[in-house]
Short mmCIF file of C-alpha atoms in Angstrom, two decimals:
data_model
loop_
_atom_site.label_atom_id
_atom_site.label_comp_id
_atom_site.label_asym_id
_atom_site.label_seq_id
_atom_site.Cartn_x
_atom_site.Cartn_y
_atom_site.Cartn_z
CA MET A 19 0.00 0.00 0.00
CA PRO A 20 1.47 3.40 -0.94
CA PHE A 21 2.53 5.52 1.99
CA ILE A 22 0.23 8.40 1.12
CA VAL A 23 -2.89 6.17 1.17
CA GLU A 24 -1.78 4.67 4.45
CA LEU A 25 -1.38 8.18 5.85
CA ILE A 26 -4.84 9.26 4.69
CA ILE A 27 -6.46 6.14 6.18
CA SER A 28 -4.68 6.63 9.50
CA LEU A 29 -5.64 10.31 9.61
CA LEU A 30 -9.30 9.49 8.94
CA ILE A 31 -9.33 6.87 11.70
CA VAL A 32 -7.66 9.19 14.19
CA ILE A 33 -9.95 12.12 13.36
CA GLY A 34 -13.05 9.91 13.49
CA GLY A 35 -11.92 8.41 16.80
CA LEU A 36 -11.27 11.87 18.26
CA PHE A 37 -14.75 13.09 17.37
CA LEU A 38 -16.33 9.92 18.80
CA LEU A 39 -14.35 10.51 22.00
CA VAL A 40 -15.46 14.14 22.21
CA GLY A 41 -19.06 13.01 21.61
CA SER A 42 -18.89 10.53 24.49
CA PHE A 43 -17.18 13.12 26.69
CA GLY A 44 -20.01 15.53 25.88
CA MET A 45 -22.58 12.99 27.08
CA LEU A 46 -20.68 12.84 30.36
CA LYS A 47 -20.13 16.57 30.76
CA LEU A 48 -23.53 17.98 29.82
CA ARG A 49 -25.98 17.46 32.63
CA ASP A 50 -29.46 17.80 31.10
CA LEU A 51 -31.00 15.52 28.56
CA LEU A 52 -31.65 18.09 25.84
CA PRO A 53 -28.05 19.38 25.69
CA ARG A 54 -26.91 15.77 25.88
CA LEU A 55 -28.78 14.98 22.70
CA HIS A 56 -26.28 17.14 20.83
CA ALA A 57 -23.37 14.82 21.63
CA PRO A 58 -24.56 11.66 19.79
CA THR A 59 -25.66 13.63 16.72
CA LYS A 60 -22.09 14.81 16.42
CA ALA A 61 -20.51 11.42 17.00
CA SER A 62 -22.72 9.86 14.36
CA THR A 63 -21.72 12.29 11.62
CA VAL A 64 -18.01 13.10 11.39
CA GLY A 65 -16.88 10.39 13.85
CA VAL A 66 -18.63 7.47 12.20
CA GLY A 67 -18.18 9.03 8.76
CA GLY A 68 -14.39 9.23 9.14
CA VAL A 69 -14.07 5.63 10.30
CA LEU A 70 -16.34 4.36 7.52
CA ILE A 71 -14.48 6.20 4.76
CA ALA A 72 -11.20 4.84 6.16
CA SER A 73 -12.65 1.32 6.10
CA MET A 74 -13.81 1.75 2.50
CA LEU A 75 -10.39 3.03 1.39
CA TYR A 76 -8.56 0.24 3.21
CA PHE A 77 -10.53 -2.62 1.66
CA TRP A 78 -10.38 -0.96 -1.73
CA VAL A 79 -6.60 -0.40 -1.80
CA GLU A 80 -5.37 -3.27 0.34
CA ARG A 81 -7.76 -6.08 -0.54
CA GLY A 82 -8.70 -4.89 -4.00
CA HIS A 83 -12.46 -5.10 -3.70
CA PHE A 84 -14.58 -2.01 -3.64
CA THR A 85 -17.56 -2.10 -1.30
CA ILE A 86 -20.28 0.48 -1.09
CA HIS A 87 -21.62 -0.86 2.22
CA GLU A 88 -19.99 1.92 4.21
CA LEU A 89 -21.88 4.55 2.24
CA LEU A 90 -25.11 2.65 2.88
CA ILE A 91 -24.38 2.61 6.62
CA THR A 92 -23.94 6.39 6.48
CA LEU A 93 -27.22 6.70 4.59
CA PHE A 94 -29.09 4.57 7.14
CA ILE A 95 -27.62 6.58 10.02
CA PHE A 96 -28.71 9.83 8.38
CA LEU A 97 -32.22 8.45 8.00
CA THR A 98 -32.62 7.04 11.50
CA ALA A 99 -30.60 9.31 13.83
CA PRO A 100 -32.85 12.41 13.57
CA ILE A 101 -35.97 10.33 14.23
CA THR A 102 -34.45 8.70 17.30
CA ALA A 103 -33.33 12.10 18.62
CA ASN A 104 -36.82 13.51 18.04
CA LEU A 105 -38.53 10.60 19.84
CA ILE A 106 -36.18 10.87 22.83
CA ALA A 107 -36.79 14.64 22.99
CA LYS A 108 -40.56 14.14 22.82
CA ALA A 109 -40.55 11.55 25.59
CA TYR A 110 -38.39 13.83 27.75
CA MET A 111 -40.64 16.83 27.13
CA LEU A 112 -43.81 14.93 28.03
CA LEU A 113 -42.27 13.88 31.34
CA ASN A 114 -40.34 16.98 32.38
CA VAL A 115 -41.30 20.11 30.46
CA ASP A 116 -44.19 22.46 31.14
CA PRO A 117 -45.24 23.83 27.73
CA HIS A 118 -46.53 27.09 29.22
CA SER A 119 -43.51 28.11 31.23
CA ASP A 120 -40.53 26.27 29.71
CA LEU A 121 -41.12 26.53 25.96
CA PRO A 122 -41.38 29.60 23.75
CA PRO A 123 -44.85 30.01 22.19
CA SER A 124 -45.19 28.59 18.67
CA LYS A 125 -46.38 31.98 17.28
CA GLN A 126 -49.03 30.05 15.34
CA ASN A 127 -52.67 29.25 15.97
CA GLU A 128 -51.75 25.87 17.38
CA GLY A 129 -49.37 24.86 20.16
CA TRP A 130 -46.52 22.35 19.98
CA ALA A 131 -47.60 18.98 18.63
CA THR A 132 -46.25 16.96 21.56
CA PHE A 133 -48.57 18.73 23.99
CA ASP A 134 -51.34 19.83 21.71
CA PRO A 135 -51.74 17.06 19.15
CA VAL A 136 -55.25 18.02 18.09
CA GLY A 137 -55.41 20.68 15.40
CA PRO A 138 -58.22 23.22 14.97
CA GLU A 139 -61.55 22.19 16.42
CA GLY A 140 -63.10 19.26 14.59
CA TYR A 141 -59.96 18.80 12.50
CA ASP A 142 -58.88 15.22 12.05
CA PRO A 143 -55.69 14.78 9.99
CA SER A 144 -56.64 11.26 8.95
CA GLU A 145 -59.69 12.62 7.11
CA GLU A 146 -57.44 14.75 4.94
CA TYR A 147 -55.43 11.69 3.97
CA GLN A 148 -58.55 9.74 3.07
CA GLU A 149 -59.72 12.57 0.86
CA LYS A 150 -56.43 12.64 -0.99
CA GLU A 151 -56.59 8.90 -1.55
CA ASN A 152 -60.05 9.02 -3.12
CA MET B 14 -52.79 0.76 -13.50
CA MET B 15 -49.30 2.16 -13.08
CA LYS B 16 -50.44 4.27 -10.15
CA ARG B 17 -52.08 1.29 -8.49
CA TYR B 18 -49.15 -1.12 -8.59
CA LEU B 19 -46.30 1.38 -8.43
CA PRO B 20 -47.60 4.16 -6.21
CA HIS B 21 -44.13 5.66 -5.72
CA PRO B 22 -41.82 5.00 -8.68
CA LEU B 23 -38.92 6.92 -7.15
CA LEU B 24 -39.18 5.02 -3.87
CA SER B 25 -39.24 1.74 -5.81
CA LEU B 26 -36.15 2.73 -7.76
CA ALA B 27 -34.35 3.74 -4.56
CA LEU B 28 -35.23 0.41 -2.90
CA LEU B 29 -33.96 -1.54 -5.91
CA VAL B 30 -30.68 0.40 -5.98
CA VAL B 31 -30.15 0.04 -2.22
CA TRP B 32 -30.81 -3.71 -2.42
CA VAL B 33 -28.32 -4.22 -5.25
CA LEU B 34 -25.74 -2.16 -3.34
CA LEU B 35 -26.36 -4.23 -0.21
CA ALA B 36 -25.79 -7.42 -2.20
CA ASN B 37 -22.66 -5.67 -3.56
CA GLU B 38 -22.97 -7.28 -6.98
CA VAL B 39 -25.09 -6.73 -10.04
CA SER B 40 -26.33 -10.30 -10.50
CA ALA B 41 -29.66 -11.54 -11.81
CA GLY B 42 -30.63 -12.87 -8.37
CA ALA B 43 -30.00 -9.58 -6.62
CA VAL B 44 -31.85 -7.57 -9.26
CA VAL B 45 -34.88 -9.87 -9.32
CA PHE B 46 -35.22 -10.00 -5.54
CA GLY B 47 -34.62 -6.23 -5.37
CA ALA B 48 -37.39 -5.71 -7.93
CA ILE B 49 -39.78 -7.87 -5.88
CA LEU B 50 -39.01 -5.77 -2.76
CA ALA B 51 -39.32 -2.57 -4.79
CA VAL B 52 -42.89 -3.51 -5.70
CA ILE B 53 -44.03 -4.96 -2.37
CA ILE B 54 -42.67 -2.41 0.11
CA PRO B 55 -44.25 0.69 -1.51
CA LEU B 56 -47.58 -1.18 -1.74
CA ILE B 57 -47.54 -2.12 1.95
CA THR B 58 -46.46 1.35 3.12
CA ALA B 59 -48.62 3.28 0.62
CA SER B 60 -51.08 4.41 3.29
CA PHE B 61 -48.28 6.28 5.09
CA TRP B 62 -47.48 8.25 1.94
CA PRO B 63 -50.81 9.57 0.73
CA ALA B 64 -49.41 12.25 -1.56
CA ARG B 65 -46.74 11.77 -4.16
CA PRO B 66 -44.11 14.44 -3.52
CA LYS B 67 -42.98 16.28 -6.61
CA ILE B 68 -39.23 16.49 -6.80
CA ARG B 69 -37.73 18.74 -9.39
CA ASN B 70 -34.34 20.20 -9.93
CA ALA B 71 -31.77 17.43 -9.50
CA TYR B 72 -29.03 20.05 -9.54
CA ALA B 73 -30.55 21.71 -6.46
CA ILE B 74 -30.51 18.35 -4.63
CA CYS B 75 -26.76 17.93 -5.24
CA GLU B 76 -26.12 21.49 -4.12
CA TYR B 77 -28.20 20.94 -0.98
CA GLY B 78 -26.30 17.74 -0.14
CA LEU B 79 -22.92 19.44 -0.51
CA VAL B 80 -23.99 22.46 1.56
CA VAL B 81 -25.26 20.18 4.33
CA LEU B 82 -22.08 18.05 4.33
CA TRP B 83 -19.90 21.15 4.55
CA ASP B 84 -22.03 22.60 7.38
CA ILE B 85 -21.82 19.30 9.27
CA LEU B 86 -18.01 19.40 9.05
CA VAL B 87 -17.74 23.01 10.21
CA ALA B 88 -20.35 22.66 12.96
CA ASN B 89 -18.67 19.49 14.27
CA VAL B 90 -15.45 21.39 14.92
CA VAL B 91 -17.33 24.29 16.51
CA VAL B 92 -19.36 22.06 18.83
CA ALA B 93 -16.34 19.91 19.74
CA GLY B 94 -14.64 23.17 20.79
CA LEU B 95 -17.66 24.15 22.87
CA ILE B 96 -17.72 20.80 24.66
CA LEU B 97 -13.99 20.66 25.32
CA PHE B 98 -13.19 24.25 26.24
CA ARG B 99 -16.32 25.82 27.70
CA LYS B 100 -17.77 25.40 31.16
CA THR B 101 -21.21 23.83 30.99
CA GLU B 102 -22.75 26.77 32.87
CA SER B 103 -21.45 29.32 30.38
CA LEU B 104 -23.22 27.68 27.43
CA GLU B 105 -26.31 29.62 26.39
CA THR B 106 -28.63 26.68 25.81
CA LYS B 107 -32.02 27.73 24.54
CA CYS B 108 -34.98 26.82 22.37
CA VAL B 109 -35.71 28.91 19.30
CA VAL B 110 -38.84 28.94 17.14
CA VAL B 111 -38.34 28.67 13.38
CA PRO B 112 -41.44 29.75 11.45
CA LEU B 113 -41.84 27.60 8.33
CA GLU B 114 -42.65 28.62 4.78
CA LEU B 115 -42.51 25.01 3.55
CA THR B 116 -45.83 23.20 3.37
CA SER B 117 -45.11 19.70 2.02
CA PRO B 118 -44.65 17.10 4.80
CA GLU B 119 -41.65 15.56 3.02
CA ALA B 120 -39.88 18.92 2.81
CA ILE B 121 -40.54 19.68 6.49
CA THR B 122 -39.25 16.24 7.50
CA THR B 123 -36.08 16.77 5.47
CA LEU B 124 -35.55 20.19 7.04
CA ALA B 125 -36.10 18.82 10.56
CA GLY B 126 -33.69 15.95 9.91
CA THR B 127 -31.07 18.29 8.49
CA ILE B 128 -31.30 20.56 11.52
CA THR B 129 -30.79 17.57 13.83
CA MET B 130 -27.82 16.20 11.87
CA THR B 131 -25.94 19.50 11.90
CA PRO B 132 -24.36 19.52 15.35
CA GLY B 133 -25.39 22.27 17.73
CA THR B 134 -29.06 22.20 16.83
CA VAL B 135 -31.70 19.51 17.40
CA THR B 136 -35.29 19.69 16.19
CA ILE B 137 -37.44 18.74 19.14
CA ASP B 138 -40.98 19.59 18.09
CA LEU B 139 -43.33 20.81 15.41
CA SER B 140 -46.38 22.98 15.99
CA ALA B 141 -49.68 21.12 15.58
CA ASP B 142 -50.51 23.02 12.39
CA ALA B 143 -47.00 22.32 10.95
CA LYS B 144 -46.09 25.99 10.66
CA SER B 145 -43.24 26.24 13.20
CA LEU B 146 -40.31 24.09 14.27
CA LEU B 147 -38.99 24.11 17.81
CA VAL B 148 -35.20 23.89 17.64
CA HIS B 149 -32.96 23.32 20.63
CA CYS B 150 -29.55 25.04 20.40
CA LEU B 151 -26.53 24.01 22.42
CA HIS B 152 -24.98 27.46 22.33
CA ALA B 153 -26.87 30.33 20.73
CA PRO B 154 -26.08 33.80 22.01
CA ASP B 155 -27.81 35.14 18.88
CA ALA B 156 -31.13 33.31 18.45
CA GLN B 157 -32.24 35.35 15.45
CA GLY B 158 -28.96 34.54 13.69
CA VAL B 159 -29.63 30.79 14.04
CA ILE B 160 -33.15 31.20 12.64
CA ASP B 161 -31.93 33.30 9.70
CA GLU B 162 -29.19 30.78 8.91
CA ILE B 163 -31.62 27.84 8.89
CA LYS B 164 -34.09 29.72 6.71
CA ASP B 165 -31.49 31.01 4.29
CA ARG B 166 -29.24 27.97 3.92
CA TYR B 167 -31.67 25.09 4.12
CA GLU B 168 -35.29 26.18 3.81
CA ARG B 169 -34.75 28.31 0.71
CA ARG B 170 -33.02 25.40 -1.07
CA LEU B 171 -35.65 22.85 0.01
CA LYS B 172 -38.31 25.18 -1.33
CA GLU B 173 -36.62 25.03 -4.73
CA ILE B 174 -36.48 21.22 -4.57
CA PHE B 175 -39.94 20.35 -3.30
CA GLU B 176 -42.21 23.30 -4.12
#
């Protein structure tokens, strides 16, 4: 393996590892759940991304077969991580947050969906979907 | 006919491509099984996707992806600095309200996901009439600046793609 490729792979692994470490350290250092949510979103982007690109390069140059699996892993993480973060935040808010004193008002006719899931009076979102289907 | 058996052609195509990539070879077996999945999965999940989102402007999608990747890189360094070198008490953690101009559910979902994946901001809620996002910021001395950045960098581009 040429030295320059080896260097790039090592750099990617080290950088990825550093960001994963900082992400874990953030989980430890930040004390409330909502700030804590920021740590894993960081670890799952540059940290995991760096390690995955390094893995792809290594198998491509060293073993001679090109796999696209690492890119797929990145894609799946990008699809699932925001949803997980949102569900955790919603569960936390239902248990610990008072929508009237702790959250800014939505500046719209309706409140925040976690606390005020029903829209305008008599409005049922599922009816709208049925209409569109027909 | 087409609409009944292939309610979401783009989703079907994406499923087929992802399956072939997972198999990591373009063989007849992988393509046939991928095609079967590409027909069945959209049919089963069709009731979750009542409308067919219109996507135009492939160039805008590439531009959006690159902008988001670059922002993720920059924001990662910024947030890592905040975590390592700032005292927890000195961080100005707050929630900001981002009023939305987007109306399509797919566009709003993409925007919310993008906000979560760029470190430093997490989307935590949506107003019941889907006209505002509640965004939690790790360190935002200038709340209006965060809102303007989200609207200018992401929402404007998503508007070009979806609407």
